[in-house]
XYZ file of C-alpha atoms in Angstrom:
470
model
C 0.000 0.000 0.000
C 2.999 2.570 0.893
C 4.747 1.930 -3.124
C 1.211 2.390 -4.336
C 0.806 5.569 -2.366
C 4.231 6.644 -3.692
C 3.459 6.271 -7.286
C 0.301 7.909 -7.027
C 1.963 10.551 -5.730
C 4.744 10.807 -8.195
C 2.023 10.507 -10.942
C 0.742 13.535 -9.352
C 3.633 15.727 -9.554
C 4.356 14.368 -13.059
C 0.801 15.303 -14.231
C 1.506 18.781 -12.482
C 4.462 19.016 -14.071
C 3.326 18.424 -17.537
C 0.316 20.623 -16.946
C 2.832 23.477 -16.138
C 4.790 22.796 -19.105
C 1.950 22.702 -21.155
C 0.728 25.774 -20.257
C 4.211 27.380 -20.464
C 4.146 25.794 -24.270
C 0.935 27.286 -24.508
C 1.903 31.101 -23.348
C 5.227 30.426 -25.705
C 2.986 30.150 -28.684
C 0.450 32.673 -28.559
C 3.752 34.970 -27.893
C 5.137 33.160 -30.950
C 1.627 34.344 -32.946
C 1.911 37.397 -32.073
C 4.812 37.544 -33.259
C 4.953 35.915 -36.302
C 1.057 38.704 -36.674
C 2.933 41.281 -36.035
C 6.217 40.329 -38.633
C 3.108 39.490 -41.169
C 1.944 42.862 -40.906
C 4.938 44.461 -40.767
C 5.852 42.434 -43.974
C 2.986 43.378 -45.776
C 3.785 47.116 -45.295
C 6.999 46.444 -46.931
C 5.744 44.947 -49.706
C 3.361 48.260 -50.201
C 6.196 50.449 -49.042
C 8.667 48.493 -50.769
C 12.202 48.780 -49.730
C 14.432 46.293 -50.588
C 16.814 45.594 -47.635
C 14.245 46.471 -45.105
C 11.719 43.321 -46.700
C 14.370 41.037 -46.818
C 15.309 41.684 -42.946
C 11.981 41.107 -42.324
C 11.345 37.960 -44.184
C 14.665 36.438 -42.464
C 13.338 37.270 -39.127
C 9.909 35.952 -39.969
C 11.524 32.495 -41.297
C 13.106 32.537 -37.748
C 10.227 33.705 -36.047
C 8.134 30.477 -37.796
C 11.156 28.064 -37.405
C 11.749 29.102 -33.706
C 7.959 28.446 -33.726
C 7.605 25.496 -34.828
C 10.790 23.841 -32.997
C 9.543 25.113 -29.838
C 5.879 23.295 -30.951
C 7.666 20.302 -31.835
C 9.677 20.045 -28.262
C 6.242 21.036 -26.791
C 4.465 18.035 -28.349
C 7.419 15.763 -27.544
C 7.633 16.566 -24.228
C 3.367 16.080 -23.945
C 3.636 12.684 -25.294
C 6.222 11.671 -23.176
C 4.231 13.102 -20.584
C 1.462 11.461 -21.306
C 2.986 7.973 -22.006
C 4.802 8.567 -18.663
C 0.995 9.027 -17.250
C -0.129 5.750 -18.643
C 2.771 3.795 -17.602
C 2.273 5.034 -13.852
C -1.220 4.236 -14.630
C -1.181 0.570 -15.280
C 1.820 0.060 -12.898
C -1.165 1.536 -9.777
C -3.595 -0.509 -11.546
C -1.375 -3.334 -10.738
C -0.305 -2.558 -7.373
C -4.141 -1.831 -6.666
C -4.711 -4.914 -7.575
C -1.920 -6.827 -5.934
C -3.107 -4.544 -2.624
C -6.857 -6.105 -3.144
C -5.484 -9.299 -3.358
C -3.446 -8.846 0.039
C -6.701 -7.698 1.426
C -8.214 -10.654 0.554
C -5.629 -12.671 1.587
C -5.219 -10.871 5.028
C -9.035 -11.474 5.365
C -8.754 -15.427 4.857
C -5.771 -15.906 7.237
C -7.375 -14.283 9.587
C -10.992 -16.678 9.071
C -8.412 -19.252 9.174
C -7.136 -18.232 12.082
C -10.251 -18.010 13.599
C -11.330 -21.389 12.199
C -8.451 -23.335 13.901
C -9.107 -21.416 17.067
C -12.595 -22.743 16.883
C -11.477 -26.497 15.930
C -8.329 -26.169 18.606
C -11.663 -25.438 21.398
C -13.435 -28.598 19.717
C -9.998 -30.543 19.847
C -9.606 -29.760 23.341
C -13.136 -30.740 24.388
C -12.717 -33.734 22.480
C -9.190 -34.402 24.304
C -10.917 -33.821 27.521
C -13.776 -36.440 26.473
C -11.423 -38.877 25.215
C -9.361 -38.602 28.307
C -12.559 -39.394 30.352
C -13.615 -41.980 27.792
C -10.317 -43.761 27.974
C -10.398 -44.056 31.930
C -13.467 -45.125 31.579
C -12.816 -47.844 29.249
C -9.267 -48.624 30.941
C -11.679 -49.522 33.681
C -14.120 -51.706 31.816
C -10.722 -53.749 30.774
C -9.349 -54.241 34.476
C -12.994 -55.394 34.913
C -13.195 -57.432 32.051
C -9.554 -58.604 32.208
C -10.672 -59.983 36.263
C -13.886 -61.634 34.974
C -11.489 -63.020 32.599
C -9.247 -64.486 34.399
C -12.069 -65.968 36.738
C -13.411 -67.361 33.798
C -10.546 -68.623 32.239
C -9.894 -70.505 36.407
C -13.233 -71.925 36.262
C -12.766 -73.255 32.807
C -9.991 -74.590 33.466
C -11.330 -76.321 36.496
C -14.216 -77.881 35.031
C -11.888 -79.421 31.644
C -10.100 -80.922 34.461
C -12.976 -82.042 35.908
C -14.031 -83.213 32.110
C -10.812 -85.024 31.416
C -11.535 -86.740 34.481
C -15.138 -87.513 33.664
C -13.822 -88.679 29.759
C -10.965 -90.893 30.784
C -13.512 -92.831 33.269
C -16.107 -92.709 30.435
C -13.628 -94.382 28.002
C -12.726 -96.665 30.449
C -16.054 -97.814 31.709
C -17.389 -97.686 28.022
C -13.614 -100.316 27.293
C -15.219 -102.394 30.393
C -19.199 -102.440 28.746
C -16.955 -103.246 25.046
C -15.263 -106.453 26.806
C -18.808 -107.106 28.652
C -20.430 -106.938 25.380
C -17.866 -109.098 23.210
C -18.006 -111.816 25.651
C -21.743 -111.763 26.442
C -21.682 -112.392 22.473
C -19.194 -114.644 21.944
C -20.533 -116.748 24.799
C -24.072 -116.310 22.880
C -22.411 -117.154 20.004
C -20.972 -120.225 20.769
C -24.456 -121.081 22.390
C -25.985 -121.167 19.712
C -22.752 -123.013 17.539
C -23.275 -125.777 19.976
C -26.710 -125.911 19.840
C -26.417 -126.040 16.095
C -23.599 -128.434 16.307
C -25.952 -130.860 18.158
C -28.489 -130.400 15.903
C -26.607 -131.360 13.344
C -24.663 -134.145 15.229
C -28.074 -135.369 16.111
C -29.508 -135.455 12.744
C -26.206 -136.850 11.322
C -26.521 -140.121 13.681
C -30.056 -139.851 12.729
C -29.358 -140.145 8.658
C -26.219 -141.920 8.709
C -27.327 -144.655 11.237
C -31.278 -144.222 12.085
C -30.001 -144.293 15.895
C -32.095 -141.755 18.201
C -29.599 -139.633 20.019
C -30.792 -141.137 23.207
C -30.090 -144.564 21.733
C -26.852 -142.756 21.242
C -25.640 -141.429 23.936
C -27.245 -144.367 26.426
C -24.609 -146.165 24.051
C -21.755 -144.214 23.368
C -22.213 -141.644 26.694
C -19.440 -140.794 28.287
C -20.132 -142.974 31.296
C -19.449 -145.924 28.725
C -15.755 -147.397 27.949
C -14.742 -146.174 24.716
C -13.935 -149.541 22.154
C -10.584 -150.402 20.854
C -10.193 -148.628 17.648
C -10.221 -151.249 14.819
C -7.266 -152.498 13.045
C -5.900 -150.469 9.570
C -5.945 -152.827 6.443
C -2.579 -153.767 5.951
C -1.341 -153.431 9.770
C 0.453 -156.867 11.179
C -0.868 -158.520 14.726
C 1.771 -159.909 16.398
C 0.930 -163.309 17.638
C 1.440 -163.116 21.491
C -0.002 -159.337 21.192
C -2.871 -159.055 24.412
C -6.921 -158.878 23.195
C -7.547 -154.830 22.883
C -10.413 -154.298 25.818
C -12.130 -150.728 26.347
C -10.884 -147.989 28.155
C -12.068 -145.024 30.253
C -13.295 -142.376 28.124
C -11.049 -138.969 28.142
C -12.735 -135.771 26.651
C -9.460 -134.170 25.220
C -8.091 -137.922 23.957
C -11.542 -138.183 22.254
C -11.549 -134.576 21.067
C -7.907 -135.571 19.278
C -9.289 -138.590 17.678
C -11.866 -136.406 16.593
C -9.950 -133.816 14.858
C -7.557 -136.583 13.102
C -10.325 -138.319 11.596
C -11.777 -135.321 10.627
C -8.550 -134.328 9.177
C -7.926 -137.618 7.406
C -12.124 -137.446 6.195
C -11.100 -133.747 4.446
C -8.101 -135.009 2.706
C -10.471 -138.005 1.096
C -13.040 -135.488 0.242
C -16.015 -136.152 -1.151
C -16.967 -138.999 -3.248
C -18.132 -138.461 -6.835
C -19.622 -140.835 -8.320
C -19.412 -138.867 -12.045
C -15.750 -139.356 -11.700
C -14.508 -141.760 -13.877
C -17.101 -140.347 -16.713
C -15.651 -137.196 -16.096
C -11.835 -138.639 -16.529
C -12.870 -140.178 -19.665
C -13.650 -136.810 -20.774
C -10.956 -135.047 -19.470
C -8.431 -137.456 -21.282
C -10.550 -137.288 -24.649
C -9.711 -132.967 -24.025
C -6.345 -133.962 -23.160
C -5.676 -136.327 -26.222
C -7.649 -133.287 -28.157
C -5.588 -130.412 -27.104
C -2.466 -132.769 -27.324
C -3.028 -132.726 -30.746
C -3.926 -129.245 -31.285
C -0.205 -128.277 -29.591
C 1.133 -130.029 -32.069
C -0.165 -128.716 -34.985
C 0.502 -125.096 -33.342
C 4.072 -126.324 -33.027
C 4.596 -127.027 -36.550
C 2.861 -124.033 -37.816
C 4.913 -121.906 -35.629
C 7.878 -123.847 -36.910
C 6.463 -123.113 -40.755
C 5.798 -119.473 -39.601
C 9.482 -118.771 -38.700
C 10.786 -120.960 -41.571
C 9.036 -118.617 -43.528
C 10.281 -115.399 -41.751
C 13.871 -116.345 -41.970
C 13.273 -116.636 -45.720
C 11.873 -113.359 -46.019
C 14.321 -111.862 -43.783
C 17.027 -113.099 -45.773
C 15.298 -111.823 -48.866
C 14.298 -108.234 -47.239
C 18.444 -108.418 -46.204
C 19.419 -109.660 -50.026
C 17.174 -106.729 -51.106
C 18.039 -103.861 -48.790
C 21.873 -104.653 -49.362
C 21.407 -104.750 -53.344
C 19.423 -100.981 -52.970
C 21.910 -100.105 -50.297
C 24.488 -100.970 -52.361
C 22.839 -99.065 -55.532
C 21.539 -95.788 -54.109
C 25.067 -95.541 -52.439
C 26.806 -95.526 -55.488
C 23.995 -93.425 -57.611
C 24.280 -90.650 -54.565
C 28.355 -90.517 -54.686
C 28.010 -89.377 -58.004
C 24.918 -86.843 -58.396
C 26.876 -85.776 -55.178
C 30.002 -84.851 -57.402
C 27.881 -83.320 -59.698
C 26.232 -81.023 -57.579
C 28.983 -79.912 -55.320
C 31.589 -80.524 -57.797
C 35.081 -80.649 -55.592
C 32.458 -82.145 -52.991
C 32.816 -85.478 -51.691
C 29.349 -87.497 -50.066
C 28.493 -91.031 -49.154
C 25.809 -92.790 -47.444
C 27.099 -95.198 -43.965
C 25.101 -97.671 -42.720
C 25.350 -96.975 -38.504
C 25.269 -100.970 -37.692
C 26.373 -103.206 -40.802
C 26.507 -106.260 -38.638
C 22.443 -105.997 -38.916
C 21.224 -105.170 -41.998
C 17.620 -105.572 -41.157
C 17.752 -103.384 -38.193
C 20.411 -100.708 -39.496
C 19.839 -97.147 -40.138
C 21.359 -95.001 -42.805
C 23.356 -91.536 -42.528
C 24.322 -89.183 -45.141
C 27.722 -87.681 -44.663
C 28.326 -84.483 -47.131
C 31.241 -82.388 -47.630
C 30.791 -79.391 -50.264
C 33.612 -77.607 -51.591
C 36.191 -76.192 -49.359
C 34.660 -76.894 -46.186
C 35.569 -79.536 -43.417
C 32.233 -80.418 -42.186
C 30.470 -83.360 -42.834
C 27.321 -83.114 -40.565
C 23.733 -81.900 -42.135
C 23.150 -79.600 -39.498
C 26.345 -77.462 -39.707
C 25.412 -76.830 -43.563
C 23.565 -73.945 -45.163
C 20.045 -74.019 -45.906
C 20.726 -74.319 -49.516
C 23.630 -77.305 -49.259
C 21.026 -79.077 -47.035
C 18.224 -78.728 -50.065
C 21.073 -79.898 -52.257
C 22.245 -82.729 -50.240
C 18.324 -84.068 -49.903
C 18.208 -83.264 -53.697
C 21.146 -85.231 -54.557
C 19.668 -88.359 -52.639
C 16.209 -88.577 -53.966
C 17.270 -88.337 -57.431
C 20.186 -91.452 -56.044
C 17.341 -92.932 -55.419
C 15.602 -92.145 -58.753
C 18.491 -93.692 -60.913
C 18.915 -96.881 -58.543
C 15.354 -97.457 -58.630
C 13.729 -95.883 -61.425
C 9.704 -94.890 -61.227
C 7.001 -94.722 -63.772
C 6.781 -90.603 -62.619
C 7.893 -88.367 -59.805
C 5.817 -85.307 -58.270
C 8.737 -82.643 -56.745
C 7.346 -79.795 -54.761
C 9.461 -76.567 -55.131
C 12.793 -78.583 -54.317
C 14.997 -75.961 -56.287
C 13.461 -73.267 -53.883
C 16.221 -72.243 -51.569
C 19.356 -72.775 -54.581
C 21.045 -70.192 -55.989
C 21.417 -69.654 -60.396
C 24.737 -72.192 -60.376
C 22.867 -74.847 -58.450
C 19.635 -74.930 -59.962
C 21.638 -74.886 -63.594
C 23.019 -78.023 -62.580
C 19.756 -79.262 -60.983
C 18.014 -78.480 -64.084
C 21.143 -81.078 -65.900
C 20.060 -84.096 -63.807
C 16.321 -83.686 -64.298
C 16.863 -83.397 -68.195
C 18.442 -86.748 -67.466
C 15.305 -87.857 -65.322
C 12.871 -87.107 -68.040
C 14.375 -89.834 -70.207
C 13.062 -92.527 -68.190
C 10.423 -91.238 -66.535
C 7.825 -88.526 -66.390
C 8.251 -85.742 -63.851
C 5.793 -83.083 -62.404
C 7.567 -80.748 -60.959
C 5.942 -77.278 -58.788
C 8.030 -74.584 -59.287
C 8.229 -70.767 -58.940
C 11.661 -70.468 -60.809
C 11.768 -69.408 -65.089
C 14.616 -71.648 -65.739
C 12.941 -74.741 -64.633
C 9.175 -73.962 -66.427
C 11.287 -73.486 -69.754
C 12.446 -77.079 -69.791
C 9.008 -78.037 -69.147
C 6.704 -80.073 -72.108
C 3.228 -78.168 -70.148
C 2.675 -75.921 -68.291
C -0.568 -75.884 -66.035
C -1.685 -72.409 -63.645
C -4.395 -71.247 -60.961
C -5.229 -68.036 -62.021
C -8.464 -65.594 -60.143
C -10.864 -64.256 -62.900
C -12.113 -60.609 -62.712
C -15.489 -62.760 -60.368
C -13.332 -64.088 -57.924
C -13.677 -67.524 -59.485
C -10.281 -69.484 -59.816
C -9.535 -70.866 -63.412
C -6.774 -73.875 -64.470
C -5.388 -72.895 -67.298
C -2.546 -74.929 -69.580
C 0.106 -74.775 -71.986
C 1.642 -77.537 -73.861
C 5.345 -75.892 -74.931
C 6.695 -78.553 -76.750
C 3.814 -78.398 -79.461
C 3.725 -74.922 -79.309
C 7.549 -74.503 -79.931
C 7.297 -77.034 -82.925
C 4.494 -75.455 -84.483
């Protein structure tokens, strides 16, 4: 606010000041007109009282007169529109500063709401302190409350799992006791009822076997009778002075092991069946059939691999002849495609001919290598060239179909490529796909796909030989 009261101020004085010189510019001209009025009229008494040196005096002093004039008009209006362009200037510069002063003011007003908005929320932030301070002793409280209940609690509960591990253990133990209870009360029910069944069935045993009531029976055989002298096994010698066998006591666990022996001996007899010798007459007549049957297998088996030798030895006596011709086909189409090259073929087990495999070894010109992989793109097409048409020569076809194979070979290459499939087309006819000029001009036809103006594909051929002779 103080540099905008100084500028106004100086704007002031420089307003004042131009007024003054203004005026003073003013005052200067009017004395200027009068005296440039009073030259005029002394000028045009000269000219009607004409005298020559006087009217040219006067006309130099009225030039002056004007020129003085005008200069002095000239600084007057220079110095008014500096003056004035001074004005301005001071102008805008308190136009700014007025503005920069409002904007202080306004600034000055919001720090001080602000101010007075924090001391309002520091009051609320101290009430709230004050609350939260009672809150928290309050709640501290309600925890040393809640952490004694707690702990009471936690003693009781701890008390009564005692008391409940206690109460479990004699659970399980009394519930072991009732399981033991219960398995024997069963397996003393259990073999109840096995003995009653077993006399049952005893009963009704002696009852079909030997039509003897089981009180016959036991009146009989009871165990208050003497138990008779087991008989005499066929075959067994007597000797002569040997004492008459007489009954003895009867003992429940010597009778129990004669029990089990002859029960023992009565399982390993098994059962009678009286189909049996029917059914061994049948089983033989199977056994005499199948007999017969294994032989015939055995001699068609022997047939069988009579016949596989034979046609391994003629697969062997084959694959060695071909081996033997494709090998020597390939070494030379090899020569004539890498000329300076060297390639064979090498069987990888020649102890087995049927089982063997076959690698190509190929070494062009001036390198060392002899692996397919280490070659270029275009030796490896070459190499797989050189070996079909090996193939071709050993074992000539009616036709072959060959798909782009000159694809990836450069002019030299596919020249002599193009040499060994004039040499094909002797023997045999070839169809050939190819992108490259060279090869379609050795063709006889020519056949193309070509797209119409509809979209619709058309075949289209050319038979060059005819056309060339005609």
């Amino acid at each position: 606010l103080g540099q905008l009261g100084q500028i106004a101020r100086a704007a002031a004085a420089e307003a004042e000041r131009l007024g003054l010189a203004l005026a003073s510019a003013k005052t200067a001209r009017e004395a200027d007109e009068v005296a440039v009025a009073d030259l005029q009229q002394r000028l045009d008494q000269a000219q009607v009282e004409p005298e020559s040196g006087d009217l040219h005096d006067l006309r130099s002093e009225l030039a002056d007169v004007a020129r003085e004039s005008r200069q002095r008009e000239v600084d007057a209006r220079l110095a008014l529109r500096t003056g004035e362009e001074r004005v301005a200037a001071v102008g805008i510069r308190a136009e700014q500063l007025e503005r920069a002063a409002k904007s202080e003011r306004q600034a000055r007003v919001a720090a001080v709401e602000r101010r007075e908005r924090r001391a309002r929320e520091l009051v609320v932030a101290q009430a709230v302190l004050i609350a939260s301070k009672v809150a928290l002793s309050r709640i501290e409280a309600s925890v040393a409350d809640a952490s004694h209940a707690r702990l009471e609690v936690e003693r009781i509960t701890k008390d009564r799992d005692a008391s409940l591990v206690v109460v479990r253990g004699r659970i399980r133990e009394l519930s072991a006791e009732l399981d033991l209870l219960k398995d024997s009360v069963h397996r003393d029910e259990v073999a109840r009822a096995e003995q009653r069944m077993r006399i049952e069935q005893v009963q009704d045993k002696v009852l079909e076997d030997f039509g003897i009531d089981s009180a016959v029976l036991i009146a009989e055989y009871g165990p208050d009778q003497p138990v008779p002298p087991s008989p005499v096994a066929p075959g067994d010698e007597i000797p002569a002075d040997a004492p008459e066998p007489v009954p003895y006591p009867y003992v429940r666990a010597e009778q129990v092991k004669r029990l089990k022996e002859a029960e023992k001996g009565l399982a390993l007899l098994g059962r009678v069946n009286p189909l049996a010798l029917e059914e061994f007459t049948a089983m033989e007549e199977r056994h005499t059939f199948l007999s017969e049957q294994l032989d015939d297998l055995r001699r068609s088996r022997d047939d069988l691999m009579d016949i596989v030798k034979e046609v391994d030895g003629r697969v062997e006596q084959v694959f060695t002849e071909a081996y033997r011709d494709i090998e020597r086909e390939f070494t030379g189409v090899f020569a004539r495609l890498f000329p300076g090259g060297e390639g064979r073929l090498i069987l990888t087990d020649p102890s087995d001919m049927l089982n063997t495999g076959v690698d190509v070894e190929a070494r062009p010109p001036g390198k060392k290598v002899k692996r397919l992989s280490l070659l270029s793109g275009g030796e490896r097409s070459l190499t797989a060239v050189a070996f079909l048409v090996a193939l071709f020569k050993a074992r000539p076809s009616p036709f072959y179909v060959l798909d782009e194979v000159e694809a990836a070979l450069d002019d030299v290459n596919l020249g002599r490529l193009i040499d060994i499939i004039e040499e094909l087309r002797s023997s045999s006819q070839l169809i050939v796909i190819t992108h490259q000029k060279r090869t379609m001009e050795i063709a006889d036809a020519l056949y193309g796909v070509s797209m119409r103006g509809d979209g619709v594909t058309q075949v289209i051929g050319q038979r060059l030989r005819e056309a060339a002779t005609a």
